CSV table of C-alpha atoms in Angstrom, one decimal:
chain,number,residue,atom,x,y,z
A,1,MET,CA,-197.7,-90.6,-123.5
A,2,THR,CA,-197.3,-90.2,-127.1
A,3,GLN,CA,-195.0,-92.6,-128.9
A,4,GLN,CA,-191.6,-91.1,-129.8
A,5,PHE,CA,-190.0,-92.4,-133.0
A,6,TYR,CA,-186.3,-92.9,-132.7
A,7,VAL,CA,-184.3,-90.5,-134.8
A,8,SER,CA,-180.4,-90.8,-135.0
A,9,PRO,CA,-178.5,-87.8,-133.7
A,10,GLU,CA,-177.0,-87.5,-137.3
A,11,GLN,CA,-180.2,-87.3,-138.9
A,12,LEU,CA,-181.5,-84.8,-136.3
A,13,MET,CA,-178.7,-82.5,-136.8
A,14,ARG,CA,-178.8,-82.8,-140.5
A,15,ASP,CA,-182.6,-81.9,-140.5
A,16,ARG,CA,-182.0,-78.9,-138.3
A,17,ALA,CA,-179.1,-77.8,-140.5
A,18,ASP,CA,-181.2,-78.1,-143.7
A,19,PHE,CA,-184.0,-76.3,-142.1
A,20,ALA,CA,-181.7,-73.3,-141.2
A,21,ARG,CA,-180.0,-73.3,-144.5
A,22,LYS,CA,-183.4,-73.2,-146.4
A,23,GLY,CA,-184.4,-70.1,-144.4
A,24,ILE,CA,-181.1,-68.3,-145.1
A,25,GLY,CA,-181.3,-69.4,-148.7
A,26,ARG,CA,-184.3,-67.2,-149.3
A,27,GLY,CA,-182.7,-64.2,-148.0
A,28,ARG,CA,-181.0,-61.7,-150.2
A,29,SER,CA,-177.2,-61.4,-150.4
A,30,VAL,CA,-175.0,-59.2,-148.1
A,31,ILE,CA,-171.4,-58.4,-148.9
A,32,VAL,CA,-168.8,-57.2,-146.4
A,33,LEU,CA,-165.4,-56.3,-147.9
A,34,SER,CA,-162.3,-54.9,-146.5
A,35,CYS,CA,-160.4,-52.2,-148.6
A,36,ARG,CA,-158.0,-49.4,-148.4
A,37,ASP,CA,-160.4,-46.7,-146.8
A,38,GLY,CA,-161.8,-49.2,-144.3
A,39,ILE,CA,-164.5,-51.9,-144.4
A,40,ALA,CA,-167.5,-51.6,-146.8
A,41,LEU,CA,-170.9,-53.3,-146.0
A,42,VAL,CA,-173.4,-53.6,-148.9
A,43,ALA,CA,-176.8,-55.3,-148.7
A,44,GLU,CA,-179.7,-55.6,-151.0
A,45,ASN,CA,-182.5,-54.2,-148.8
A,46,PRO,CA,-185.6,-52.4,-150.1
A,47,SER,CA,-186.5,-51.2,-146.6
A,48,PRO,CA,-184.7,-48.0,-145.6
A,49,SER,CA,-185.5,-48.5,-141.9
A,50,LEU,CA,-185.2,-52.3,-141.1
A,51,HIS,CA,-181.6,-52.4,-141.3
A,52,LYS,CA,-179.4,-55.6,-142.0
A,53,LEU,CA,-176.3,-53.6,-141.2
A,54,GLY,CA,-175.7,-52.0,-137.8
A,55,GLU,CA,-173.1,-50.5,-135.5
A,56,ILE,CA,-172.0,-52.4,-132.6
A,57,TYR,CA,-169.0,-50.4,-131.2
A,58,ASP,CA,-166.3,-47.9,-132.2
A,59,ARG,CA,-164.7,-50.0,-134.9
A,60,ILE,CA,-167.1,-52.9,-134.9
A,61,ALA,CA,-170.0,-53.4,-137.3
A,62,PHE,CA,-172.5,-56.2,-137.7
A,63,ALA,CA,-174.1,-57.6,-140.9
A,64,ALA,CA,-176.7,-60.3,-141.2
A,65,VAL,CA,-179.1,-62.4,-143.4
A,66,GLY,CA,-182.1,-64.4,-142.5
A,67,LYS,CA,-184.9,-63.9,-140.2
A,68,TYR,CA,-185.2,-60.2,-139.1
A,69,ASN,CA,-186.6,-60.8,-135.6
A,70,GLU,CA,-183.7,-63.3,-134.8
A,71,PHE,CA,-180.8,-61.3,-136.1
A,72,GLU,CA,-182.3,-58.1,-134.6
A,73,SER,CA,-182.2,-59.6,-131.1
A,74,LEU,CA,-178.7,-60.8,-131.6
A,75,ARG,CA,-177.7,-57.3,-132.8
A,76,GLN,CA,-179.2,-55.6,-129.6
A,77,ALA,CA,-177.6,-58.3,-127.5
A,78,GLY,CA,-174.2,-57.6,-129.2
A,79,ILE,CA,-174.6,-53.8,-128.5
A,80,ARG,CA,-175.3,-54.6,-124.8
A,81,TYR,CA,-172.4,-57.0,-124.6
A,82,ALA,CA,-170.0,-54.2,-126.2
A,83,ASP,CA,-171.4,-51.4,-124.2
A,84,VAL,CA,-171.2,-53.1,-120.7
A,85,ARG,CA,-167.7,-54.4,-121.5
A,86,GLY,CA,-166.5,-51.0,-122.6
A,87,TYR,CA,-168.0,-49.3,-119.6
A,88,SER,CA,-166.6,-51.7,-117.0
A,89,TYR,CA,-163.1,-52.2,-118.6
A,90,ASP,CA,-162.1,-49.6,-121.3
A,91,ARG,CA,-163.3,-48.7,-124.8
A,92,GLU,CA,-160.2,-50.4,-126.5
A,93,ASP,CA,-161.0,-53.6,-124.6
A,94,VAL,CA,-164.0,-54.4,-126.9
A,95,THR,CA,-162.9,-56.6,-129.6
A,96,ALA,CA,-164.5,-58.3,-132.6
A,97,ARG,CA,-163.1,-61.5,-131.7
A,98,GLY,CA,-164.6,-61.4,-128.0
A,99,LEU,CA,-168.1,-60.6,-129.6
A,100,ALA,CA,-167.9,-63.3,-132.3
A,101,SER,CA,-167.0,-65.8,-129.8
A,102,VAL,CA,-170.0,-65.0,-127.5
A,103,TYR,CA,-172.2,-65.1,-130.6
A,104,ALA,CA,-170.8,-68.5,-131.6
A,105,GLN,CA,-171.6,-69.9,-128.2
A,106,SER,CA,-175.1,-68.6,-128.3
A,107,LEU,CA,-175.9,-69.7,-131.8
A,108,GLY,CA,-174.3,-73.2,-130.9
A,109,ALA,CA,-176.5,-73.5,-127.7
A,110,VAL,CA,-179.6,-72.6,-129.7
A,111,PHE,CA,-178.8,-75.1,-132.6
A,112,THR,CA,-178.4,-78.1,-130.2
A,113,ALA,CA,-180.8,-77.3,-127.3
A,114,GLU,CA,-183.7,-75.4,-128.7
A,115,SER,CA,-186.8,-76.7,-130.6
A,116,LYS,CA,-185.7,-74.5,-133.8
A,117,PRO,CA,-182.2,-73.4,-134.8
A,118,PHE,CA,-181.7,-69.6,-135.6
A,119,GLU,CA,-182.1,-69.0,-139.3
A,120,VAL,CA,-179.5,-66.4,-139.6
A,121,GLU,CA,-175.9,-65.9,-140.7
A,122,LEU,CA,-173.8,-63.1,-139.3
A,123,VAL,CA,-170.7,-61.2,-140.0
A,124,VAL,CA,-168.9,-59.3,-137.2
A,125,ALA,CA,-166.4,-56.9,-138.8
A,126,GLU,CA,-163.6,-54.8,-137.0
A,127,VAL,CA,-161.6,-52.1,-138.9
A,128,GLY,CA,-158.0,-51.9,-138.0
A,129,GLU,CA,-155.1,-49.5,-138.5
A,130,GLN,CA,-154.3,-51.2,-142.0
A,131,PRO,CA,-156.2,-53.6,-144.1
A,132,ALA,CA,-154.0,-56.4,-142.8
A,133,ALA,CA,-155.3,-55.7,-139.3
A,134,ASP,CA,-159.0,-55.9,-140.3
A,135,HIS,CA,-161.1,-58.8,-138.9
A,136,LEU,CA,-164.1,-60.4,-140.6
A,137,TYR,CA,-165.7,-63.2,-138.6
A,138,ARG,CA,-168.4,-65.1,-140.3
A,139,LEU,CA,-170.9,-67.1,-137.9
A,140,THR,CA,-173.4,-69.6,-139.1
A,141,PHE,CA,-176.5,-71.0,-137.6
A,142,ASP,CA,-174.8,-73.9,-135.8
A,143,GLY,CA,-172.4,-71.7,-134.1
A,144,SER,CA,-169.3,-72.4,-136.4
A,145,ILE,CA,-167.0,-69.3,-136.7
A,146,ALA,CA,-164.5,-68.5,-139.5
A,147,ASP,CA,-162.0,-65.8,-139.6
A,148,GLU,CA,-162.3,-64.6,-143.3
A,149,LYS,CA,-159.7,-62.5,-145.3
A,150,GLY,CA,-160.6,-59.9,-147.9
A,151,PHE,CA,-164.4,-60.4,-148.3
A,152,VAL,CA,-167.5,-62.3,-147.2
A,153,VAL,CA,-170.7,-63.0,-149.0
A,154,MET,CA,-173.8,-64.3,-147.3
A,155,GLY,CA,-177.3,-65.2,-148.4
A,156,GLY,CA,-179.2,-67.1,-151.1
A,157,ALA,CA,-176.9,-67.0,-154.1
A,158,ALA,CA,-173.7,-66.5,-152.4
A,159,GLU,CA,-171.6,-68.8,-154.7
A,160,ALA,CA,-172.7,-66.8,-157.9
A,161,VAL,CA,-171.9,-63.5,-156.2
A,162,VAL,CA,-168.5,-64.8,-154.9
A,163,GLU,CA,-167.4,-65.8,-158.4
A,164,VAL,CA,-168.2,-62.2,-159.8
A,165,LEU,CA,-166.6,-60.3,-156.8
A,166,ARG,CA,-163.4,-62.4,-156.8
A,167,SER,CA,-162.6,-61.2,-160.4
A,168,SER,CA,-162.9,-57.4,-159.3
A,169,PHE,CA,-161.8,-57.4,-155.7
A,170,SER,CA,-158.5,-56.2,-154.4
A,171,GLU,CA,-157.3,-54.7,-151.1
A,172,ASP,CA,-156.3,-51.4,-152.8
A,173,LEU,CA,-159.9,-50.3,-153.8
A,174,ASP,CA,-161.2,-47.0,-152.2
A,175,PHE,CA,-164.9,-46.9,-150.9
A,176,PRO,CA,-166.6,-46.0,-154.2
A,177,GLN,CA,-164.7,-48.7,-156.0
A,178,ALA,CA,-165.5,-51.2,-153.5
A,179,VAL,CA,-169.1,-50.4,-153.3
A,180,ARG,CA,-169.2,-50.5,-157.1
A,181,ALA,CA,-167.6,-53.9,-157.3
A,182,ALA,CA,-170.0,-55.2,-154.6
A,183,VAL,CA,-173.1,-53.9,-156.2
A,184,HIS,CA,-172.0,-55.3,-159.7
A,185,SER,CA,-171.6,-58.7,-158.1
A,186,LEU,CA,-175.0,-58.4,-156.3
A,187,ARG,CA,-176.6,-57.8,-159.7
A,188,GLN,CA,-175.5,-61.4,-160.6
A,189,ASP,CA,-177.5,-62.8,-157.8
A,190,GLY,CA,-180.2,-64.3,-160.0
A,191,SER,CA,-182.3,-65.6,-157.1
A,192,THR,CA,-183.9,-62.4,-156.3
A,193,GLY,CA,-184.9,-61.3,-159.8
A,194,ALA,CA,-183.8,-57.7,-158.9
A,195,GLY,CA,-181.1,-58.2,-161.7
A,196,PRO,CA,-179.7,-55.0,-163.3
A,197,GLN,CA,-182.3,-52.8,-161.8
A,198,LEU,CA,-180.6,-52.9,-158.4
A,199,GLY,CA,-180.5,-49.1,-157.7
A,200,PRO,CA,-179.7,-47.0,-154.7
A,201,GLU,CA,-183.4,-47.2,-153.2
A,202,SER,CA,-183.0,-51.0,-152.9
A,203,LEU,CA,-179.5,-51.0,-151.4
A,204,GLU,CA,-178.3,-50.5,-147.7
A,205,VAL,CA,-174.7,-49.3,-147.6
A,206,ALA,CA,-172.6,-48.6,-144.6
A,207,VAL,CA,-168.8,-48.2,-144.0
A,208,LEU,CA,-166.3,-48.4,-141.1
A,209,ASP,CA,-163.8,-45.6,-141.7
A,210,ARG,CA,-160.2,-46.6,-141.1
A,211,ASP,CA,-159.4,-43.2,-139.5
A,212,PRO,CA,-162.6,-41.7,-138.2
A,213,GLU,CA,-160.7,-39.4,-135.8
A,214,VAL,CA,-159.0,-37.7,-138.7
A,215,ALA,CA,-161.9,-37.9,-141.1
A,216,ARG,CA,-164.8,-36.8,-138.8
A,217,GLY,CA,-163.5,-36.1,-135.5
A,218,THR,CA,-165.1,-38.9,-133.7
A,219,HIS,CA,-164.1,-42.4,-132.3
A,220,ARG,CA,-167.0,-44.0,-134.0
A,221,ALA,CA,-166.0,-45.4,-137.4
A,222,PHE,CA,-169.4,-46.7,-138.6
A,223,ARG,CA,-171.4,-44.5,-141.0
A,224,ARG,CA,-174.3,-45.1,-143.1
A,225,ILE,CA,-174.2,-43.9,-146.7
A,226,GLY,CA,-177.4,-42.1,-147.6
A,227,ILE,CA,-179.0,-42.4,-151.1
A,228,PRO,CA,-177.4,-39.1,-152.5
A,229,GLU,CA,-174.0,-40.1,-151.5
A,230,LEU,CA,-174.6,-43.6,-152.7
A,231,GLU,CA,-175.7,-42.3,-156.2
A,232,THR,CA,-172.5,-40.3,-156.6
A,233,MET,CA,-170.4,-43.5,-155.5
A,234,LEU,CA,-172.2,-45.6,-157.9
A,235,THR,CA,-172.1,-43.2,-160.9
A,236,SER,CA,-168.5,-41.8,-160.4
A,237,ARG,CA,-166.2,-43.2,-163.0
A,238,GLU,CA,-162.7,-42.4,-161.8
A,239,SER,CA,-159.9,-44.3,-163.2
A,240,PRO,CA,-158.6,-47.0,-160.7
A,241,VAL,CA,-155.6,-45.8,-158.7
B,1,MET,CA,-197.4,-68.8,-123.4
B,2,PRO,CA,-198.8,-66.0,-125.7
B,3,GLU,CA,-199.1,-63.6,-122.8
B,4,GLU,CA,-195.5,-64.2,-121.9
B,5,ALA,CA,-194.5,-63.4,-125.4
B,6,ALA,CA,-196.6,-60.3,-125.4
B,7,ALA,CA,-194.7,-59.2,-122.2
B,8,THR,CA,-191.5,-58.9,-124.1
B,9,VAL,CA,-193.1,-55.9,-126.0
B,10,ALA,CA,-193.6,-54.2,-122.7
B,11,ARG,CA,-190.0,-54.9,-121.7
B,12,ALA,CA,-188.7,-53.5,-124.8
B,13,ALA,CA,-190.0,-50.0,-123.8
B,14,SER,CA,-186.8,-49.2,-122.1
B,15,THR,CA,-183.5,-49.3,-124.2
B,16,SER,CA,-181.7,-47.7,-121.4
B,17,PHE,CA,-178.2,-48.6,-120.8
B,18,SER,CA,-178.3,-47.7,-117.0
B,19,ASP,CA,-181.5,-49.8,-116.5
B,20,HIS,CA,-179.7,-52.7,-118.2
B,21,LEU,CA,-176.7,-52.2,-115.8
B,22,GLY,CA,-179.1,-51.9,-112.9
B,23,ARG,CA,-180.7,-55.3,-113.7
B,24,HIS,CA,-177.8,-57.3,-114.7
B,25,HIS,CA,-174.6,-55.7,-113.3
B,26,PRO,CA,-175.7,-53.5,-110.3
B,27,ASP,CA,-172.2,-53.5,-108.9
B,28,LEU,CA,-171.2,-51.4,-111.9
B,29,LEU,CA,-173.5,-48.5,-110.8
B,30,ALA,CA,-172.0,-46.0,-108.5
B,31,SER,CA,-175.4,-44.9,-107.3
B,32,ARG,CA,-176.1,-48.4,-105.9
B,33,SER,CA,-173.2,-48.3,-103.5
B,34,ARG,CA,-174.6,-48.3,-100.0
B,35,VAL,CA,-173.2,-45.9,-97.5
B,36,ASP,CA,-174.6,-46.8,-94.2
B,37,PHE,CA,-173.3,-44.1,-92.0
B,38,PRO,CA,-175.3,-41.0,-90.5
B,39,ALA,CA,-175.0,-37.9,-92.5
B,40,SER,CA,-171.7,-36.4,-91.3
B,41,GLY,CA,-171.3,-33.4,-93.6
B,42,ALA,CA,-167.9,-34.5,-94.1
B,43,GLY,CA,-168.3,-35.1,-97.8
B,44,PRO,CA,-166.5,-32.0,-99.1
B,45,ALA,CA,-163.3,-32.9,-97.2
B,46,LEU,CA,-163.3,-36.5,-98.1
B,47,ALA,CA,-163.3,-36.4,-101.8
B,48,PRO,CA,-162.4,-33.8,-104.5
B,49,HIS,CA,-165.0,-31.3,-105.4
B,50,ALA,CA,-165.5,-29.9,-108.8
B,51,THR,CA,-166.6,-26.2,-108.8
B,52,THR,CA,-167.9,-23.6,-111.2
B,53,ILE,CA,-169.6,-24.2,-114.6
B,54,VAL,CA,-171.2,-21.5,-116.7
B,55,SER,CA,-173.5,-22.0,-119.7
B,56,LEU,CA,-175.0,-19.4,-122.1
B,57,THR,CA,-176.9,-19.4,-125.3
B,58,PHE,CA,-175.8,-17.4,-128.5
B,59,GLY,CA,-177.0,-16.9,-132.0
B,60,GLY,CA,-177.5,-20.4,-133.4
B,61,GLY,CA,-176.2,-22.5,-130.5
B,62,VAL,CA,-175.1,-22.8,-126.8
B,63,LEU,CA,-171.9,-22.8,-124.9
B,64,MET,CA,-170.6,-24.4,-121.8
B,65,ALA,CA,-167.5,-23.6,-120.0
B,66,GLY,CA,-165.8,-24.9,-116.7
B,67,ASP,CA,-162.8,-23.7,-114.6
B,68,ARG,CA,-159.9,-26.3,-114.1
B,69,ARG,CA,-160.0,-26.5,-110.2
B,70,ALA,CA,-161.2,-29.3,-107.8
B,71,THR,CA,-160.9,-28.8,-104.1
B,72,MET,CA,-160.9,-31.0,-101.0
B,73,GLY,CA,-161.9,-28.8,-98.0
B,74,ASN,CA,-159.3,-26.1,-98.2
B,75,VAL,CA,-156.8,-27.9,-100.4
B,76,ILE,CA,-156.6,-27.6,-104.2
B,77,ALA,CA,-156.9,-31.3,-105.3
B,78,SER,CA,-156.3,-30.6,-109.0
B,79,ARG,CA,-155.5,-27.8,-111.2
B,80,HIS,CA,-156.0,-29.8,-114.4
B,81,ILE,CA,-159.4,-31.3,-114.0
B,82,GLU,CA,-161.8,-31.0,-116.8
B,83,LYS,CA,-165.6,-30.7,-115.9
B,84,VAL,CA,-167.2,-30.1,-119.3
B,85,PHE,CA,-167.8,-33.1,-121.7
B,86,PRO,CA,-169.4,-33.7,-124.9
B,87,ALA,CA,-172.4,-36.0,-124.1
B,88,ASP,CA,-173.0,-36.8,-127.9
B,89,MET,CA,-172.9,-35.0,-131.1
B,90,PHE,CA,-175.4,-32.3,-130.2
B,91,SER,CA,-175.2,-31.8,-126.4
B,92,VAL,CA,-172.7,-31.2,-123.7
B,93,LEU,CA,-172.5,-31.8,-120.0
B,94,GLY,CA,-170.9,-30.0,-117.2
B,95,ILE,CA,-170.6,-31.2,-113.6
B,96,ALA,CA,-170.4,-29.5,-110.2
B,97,GLY,CA,-170.1,-31.5,-106.9
B,98,THR,CA,-168.3,-34.7,-105.8
B,99,ALA,CA,-165.8,-35.3,-108.8
B,100,GLY,CA,-165.6,-39.1,-108.6
B,101,ILE,CA,-169.4,-39.6,-108.7
B,102,ALA,CA,-169.8,-36.8,-111.3
B,103,LEU,CA,-167.1,-38.3,-113.7
B,104,ASP,CA,-168.9,-41.7,-113.4
B,105,LEU,CA,-172.2,-40.1,-114.0
B,106,THR,CA,-170.8,-38.4,-117.1
B,107,ARG,CA,-169.3,-41.6,-118.4
B,108,LEU,CA,-172.6,-43.5,-117.9
B,109,PHE,CA,-174.6,-40.7,-119.4
B,110,GLN,CA,-172.4,-40.7,-122.6
B,111,VAL,CA,-172.8,-44.5,-122.9
B,112,GLU,CA,-176.4,-44.2,-122.2
B,113,LEU,CA,-176.9,-41.9,-125.3
B,114,GLU,CA,-174.8,-43.8,-127.7
B,115,HIS,CA,-176.5,-47.0,-126.6
B,116,TYR,CA,-179.9,-45.8,-127.4
B,117,GLU,CA,-178.7,-44.3,-130.6
B,118,LYS,CA,-177.3,-47.7,-131.7
B,119,ILE,CA,-180.2,-49.8,-130.6
B,120,GLU,CA,-182.9,-47.5,-131.9
B,121,GLY,CA,-181.0,-46.3,-135.0
B,122,THR,CA,-181.9,-42.7,-134.2
B,123,ARG,CA,-180.8,-40.0,-131.8
B,124,MET,CA,-182.8,-39.3,-128.6
B,125,SER,CA,-184.6,-36.0,-128.5
B,126,LEU,CA,-183.0,-33.1,-126.4
B,127,ASP,CA,-185.9,-33.3,-123.8
B,128,GLY,CA,-185.4,-37.1,-123.7
B,129,LYS,CA,-181.8,-36.6,-122.9
B,130,ALA,CA,-182.6,-34.1,-120.2
B,131,ASN,CA,-185.1,-36.4,-118.7
B,132,ARG,CA,-182.6,-39.3,-118.6
B,133,LEU,CA,-180.0,-37.3,-117.0
B,134,ALA,CA,-182.6,-36.0,-114.4
B,135,ALA,CA,-183.4,-39.7,-113.6
B,136,MET,CA,-179.8,-40.6,-113.1
B,137,VAL,CA,-179.2,-37.7,-110.9
B,138,ARG,CA,-182.2,-38.6,-108.7
B,139,GLN,CA,-180.6,-42.1,-108.3
B,140,ASN,CA,-177.7,-40.5,-106.5
B,141,LEU,CA,-180.0,-38.9,-103.9
B,142,PRO,CA,-179.0,-41.2,-101.0
B,143,MET,CA,-175.4,-40.2,-101.6
B,144,ALA,CA,-176.3,-36.5,-102.0
B,145,LEU,CA,-177.9,-36.7,-98.5
B,146,GLN,CA,-174.6,-37.9,-97.2
B,147,GLY,CA,-173.0,-34.8,-98.5
B,148,LEU,CA,-171.7,-36.3,-101.8
B,149,ALA,CA,-173.9,-34.4,-104.2
B,150,VAL,CA,-173.6,-34.2,-107.9
B,151,VAL,CA,-175.3,-31.3,-109.8
B,152,PRO,CA,-174.9,-31.3,-113.6
B,153,LEU,CA,-175.7,-28.6,-116.1
B,154,PHE,CA,-176.9,-29.8,-119.5
B,155,ALA,CA,-176.9,-27.9,-122.8
B,156,GLY,CA,-177.7,-29.0,-126.3
B,157,TYR,CA,-178.6,-28.1,-129.8
B,158,ASP,CA,-182.4,-28.9,-130.4
B,159,THR,CA,-182.3,-30.2,-133.9
B,160,SER,CA,-186.1,-29.9,-134.3
B,161,ARG,CA,-186.4,-26.4,-132.8
B,162,HIS,CA,-183.2,-25.2,-134.3
B,163,GLU,CA,-181.9,-23.4,-131.2
B,164,GLY,CA,-179.6,-23.9,-128.3
B,165,ARG,CA,-181.2,-24.9,-124.9
B,166,LEU,CA,-179.9,-25.4,-121.5
B,167,PHE,CA,-181.1,-27.2,-118.4
B,168,SER,CA,-180.3,-27.3,-114.7
B,169,PHE,CA,-181.0,-30.0,-112.1
B,170,ASP,CA,-181.3,-30.4,-108.4
B,171,VAL,CA,-180.3,-33.5,-106.4
B,172,THR,CA,-184.0,-34.8,-106.3
B,173,GLY,CA,-183.9,-35.2,-110.0
B,174,GLY,CA,-185.8,-31.9,-110.6
B,175,ARG,CA,-185.2,-30.7,-114.2
B,176,TYR,CA,-185.5,-27.1,-114.9
B,177,GLU,CA,-185.1,-25.4,-118.4
B,178,GLU,CA,-183.1,-22.2,-118.1
B,179,GLN,CA,-183.3,-19.1,-120.3
B,180,GLU,CA,-180.3,-17.1,-121.8
B,181,HIS,CA,-177.7,-18.4,-119.3
B,182,HIS,CA,-177.1,-20.3,-116.1
B,183,SER,CA,-174.3,-21.4,-113.9
B,184,VAL,CA,-173.8,-24.1,-111.1
B,185,GLY,CA,-171.2,-24.8,-108.6
B,186,SER,CA,-169.6,-22.9,-105.7
B,187,GLY,CA,-168.8,-19.7,-107.7
B,188,SER,CA,-172.1,-19.7,-109.5
B,189,ALA,CA,-173.5,-16.7,-107.6
B,190,PHE,CA,-170.6,-14.5,-108.7
B,191,ALA,CA,-170.5,-15.9,-112.3
B,192,ARG,CA,-174.3,-15.4,-112.7
B,193,GLY,CA,-173.9,-11.7,-111.7
B,194,SER,CA,-171.2,-11.4,-114.3
B,195,LEU,CA,-173.4,-13.1,-117.0
B,196,LYS,CA,-176.4,-10.8,-116.3
B,197,LYS,CA,-174.3,-7.8,-117.1
B,198,LEU,CA,-172.3,-9.3,-120.1
B,199,TRP,CA,-174.9,-11.4,-121.9
B,200,LYS,CA,-176.8,-10.1,-124.9
B,201,PRO,CA,-179.1,-11.6,-127.3
B,202,ASN,CA,-177.6,-13.1,-130.6
B,203,LEU,CA,-174.0,-12.9,-129.4
B,204,ASP,CA,-171.7,-14.5,-132.0
B,205,GLU,CA,-169.5,-17.5,-131.0
B,206,ALA,CA,-166.3,-15.5,-130.3
B,207,SER,CA,-168.2,-13.0,-128.1
B,208,ALA,CA,-169.8,-15.9,-126.3
B,209,VAL,CA,-166.5,-17.5,-125.5
B,210,GLN,CA,-165.3,-14.0,-124.2
B,211,VAL,CA,-168.3,-13.6,-121.9
B,212,ALA,CA,-167.9,-17.2,-120.6
B,213,VAL,CA,-164.2,-16.6,-119.7
B,214,GLU,CA,-164.9,-13.2,-117.9
B,215,ALA,CA,-167.6,-14.9,-116.0
B,216,LEU,CA,-165.4,-17.7,-114.8
B,217,TYR,CA,-162.7,-14.9,-114.1
B,218,ASP,CA,-165.3,-13.0,-111.9
B,219,ALA,CA,-166.1,-16.4,-110.1
B,220,ALA,CA,-162.5,-17.1,-109.4
B,221,ASP,CA,-162.0,-13.6,-108.1
B,222,ASP,CA,-164.5,-14.0,-105.2
B,223,ASP,CA,-164.7,-17.9,-104.7
B,224,SER,CA,-161.5,-19.6,-103.5
B,225,ALA,CA,-162.7,-22.9,-104.8
B,226,THR,CA,-162.8,-21.6,-108.5
B,227,GLY,CA,-159.6,-21.4,-110.5
B,228,GLY,CA,-158.8,-18.4,-112.7
B,229,PRO,CA,-156.9,-18.6,-115.9
B,230,ASP,CA,-153.5,-20.0,-114.9
B,231,VAL,CA,-150.8,-18.0,-117.0
B,232,VAL,CA,-147.9,-19.6,-115.2
B,233,ARG,CA,-148.8,-23.3,-116.1
B,234,GLU,CA,-150.8,-22.2,-119.1
B,235,LEU,CA,-154.0,-23.7,-118.0
B,236,TRP,CA,-157.2,-22.3,-119.6
B,237,PRO,CA,-160.8,-23.0,-119.0
B,238,VAL,CA,-162.6,-25.9,-121.0
B,239,VAL,CA,-165.1,-24.5,-123.4
B,240,TYR,CA,-167.4,-26.4,-125.7
B,241,THR,CA,-169.9,-24.8,-128.1
B,242,VAL,CA,-172.8,-26.7,-129.8
B,243,ASN,CA,-174.6,-25.6,-132.9
B,244,SER,CA,-176.2,-27.2,-136.0
B,245,ALA,CA,-172.9,-28.6,-137.0
B,246,GLY,CA,-172.4,-30.5,-133.6
B,247,THR,CA,-170.2,-30.1,-130.7
B,248,ARG,CA,-166.7,-28.3,-130.7
B,249,ARG,CA,-164.1,-27.7,-128.2
B,250,ILE,CA,-162.6,-24.2,-128.4
B,251,PRO,CA,-158.8,-24.8,-128.9
B,252,ASP,CA,-156.6,-23.8,-126.2
B,253,ARG,CA,-154.7,-21.3,-128.4
B,254,GLU,CA,-158.0,-19.3,-128.8
B,255,LEU,CA,-158.8,-19.5,-125.1
B,256,GLU,CA,-155.3,-18.4,-124.3
B,257,THR,CA,-155.8,-15.1,-126.3
B,258,THR,CA,-159.1,-14.5,-124.7
B,259,ALA,CA,-158.0,-15.0,-121.3
B,260,ARG,CA,-154.9,-13.0,-121.5
B,261,ASN,CA,-157.1,-10.1,-123.2
B,262,VAL,CA,-159.4,-10.3,-120.2
B,263,ILE,CA,-156.4,-10.0,-117.7
B,264,ALA,CA,-154.8,-7.2,-119.7
B,265,SER,CA,-158.0,-5.2,-119.9
B,266,ARG,CA,-158.6,-5.5,-116.2
B,267,SER,CA,-155.0,-4.6,-115.4
B,268,ILE,CA,-155.2,-1.5,-117.6
B,269,ALA,CA,-158.5,-0.4,-116.0
B,270,GLY,CA,-156.6,-0.6,-112.7
B,271,ARG,CA,-159.7,-0.7,-110.5
B,272,GLU,CA,-161.0,-2.9,-107.6
B,273,ALA,CA,-162.9,-5.6,-109.4
């Protein structure tokens, strides 16, 4: 039998948390912000097919930073949870709060019991009838859950990005303004070296429409913004309403 | 251990929602309900039956229409039932047979397609959708043998071939691609006769709606289980079209005009049939 050194529980948890933080810190930033038109999700992501943002259910979206394989398995599990729940009860019985709480339990269990914690940070966003009814739940690697108001920034240089975004954010922004504010603050993320060159090809943008039934005749609020539409959004210079 | 990890690749081959339900929540699948009594043939009198569905292609798309009647033996169980549903953005589904099982199958199929789209980040191909539906119909085979059969009709716009296509099924899960037009349900023989005379290549959407309403009228004329346009209650058939822009439900206002025109033209003709 090999000799086990004694490690205090405090030290063990600290080591695990440091390990997870280091993994997440290498990731590029993701911003989720609630505005007048709905919820905008903006990520720095050079790949057009390996998504960091995803649709979970009618009014619920998912955003993540960290290790792709880990958050991808959580995303798929979230879709299964939502679809089974919506099928066995009713579509309106699927809520972001329910999903966020099962994510928290799963992340918490992995953090304490498994040999390695998940190196991910997630946002579960649900768009409401008005901005006040929007929900943004932030989940971290240890299973902590926070109900955020307005916007959430995750990733390596989150503090720097938050500073810039705070000055331009307001609840009355429309989608183009919100996406421009988010992209402007992502450019301040010094860690990635993308700097001011951050263009539509290296961005992944999606939105949750506040009223998809009226806008597009569907119950599904999630919509990816393609490069042509994103270019128009980033270059349009309408005066703020 | 590495072998076990590699097995996850094989498991990921199916992103099917119904497979997931079958593995983890089998009680939610209607097809898993065990009915352990000998075939009695009493099925049609036990539960409401949905009747006639017609489908036809037109220039740039495909259309599906259903009457509004469900029957239980000789009783009209419902005058309001809807039997044609959008399955996703580019396909529609019509059902004939035991209504309860058919409505459940429809709901499951809708979630199945949306689930695949969300997990994979891309839409299933039209052939893929038809194959999935065939597999789901086959799972209902034991119930079908008890007299509780479900026979769907599936139509969609093929975004790679740029045309409308339609598929019929049998209770054993057989999948048959149909040309031009098809119909299922108790009044289908009469509707098909009507479609054969009225369908022409490259109909426009409005004429296709007219043809579908006439075919359902002819089915209702000769089949007691099919409901005709109900001018007293103002109930009109349910009609969906699918083209490159997606599925669209034809508004009741347009259907009312079409149905009243059909009735008027036949009254004026003043002939038998």
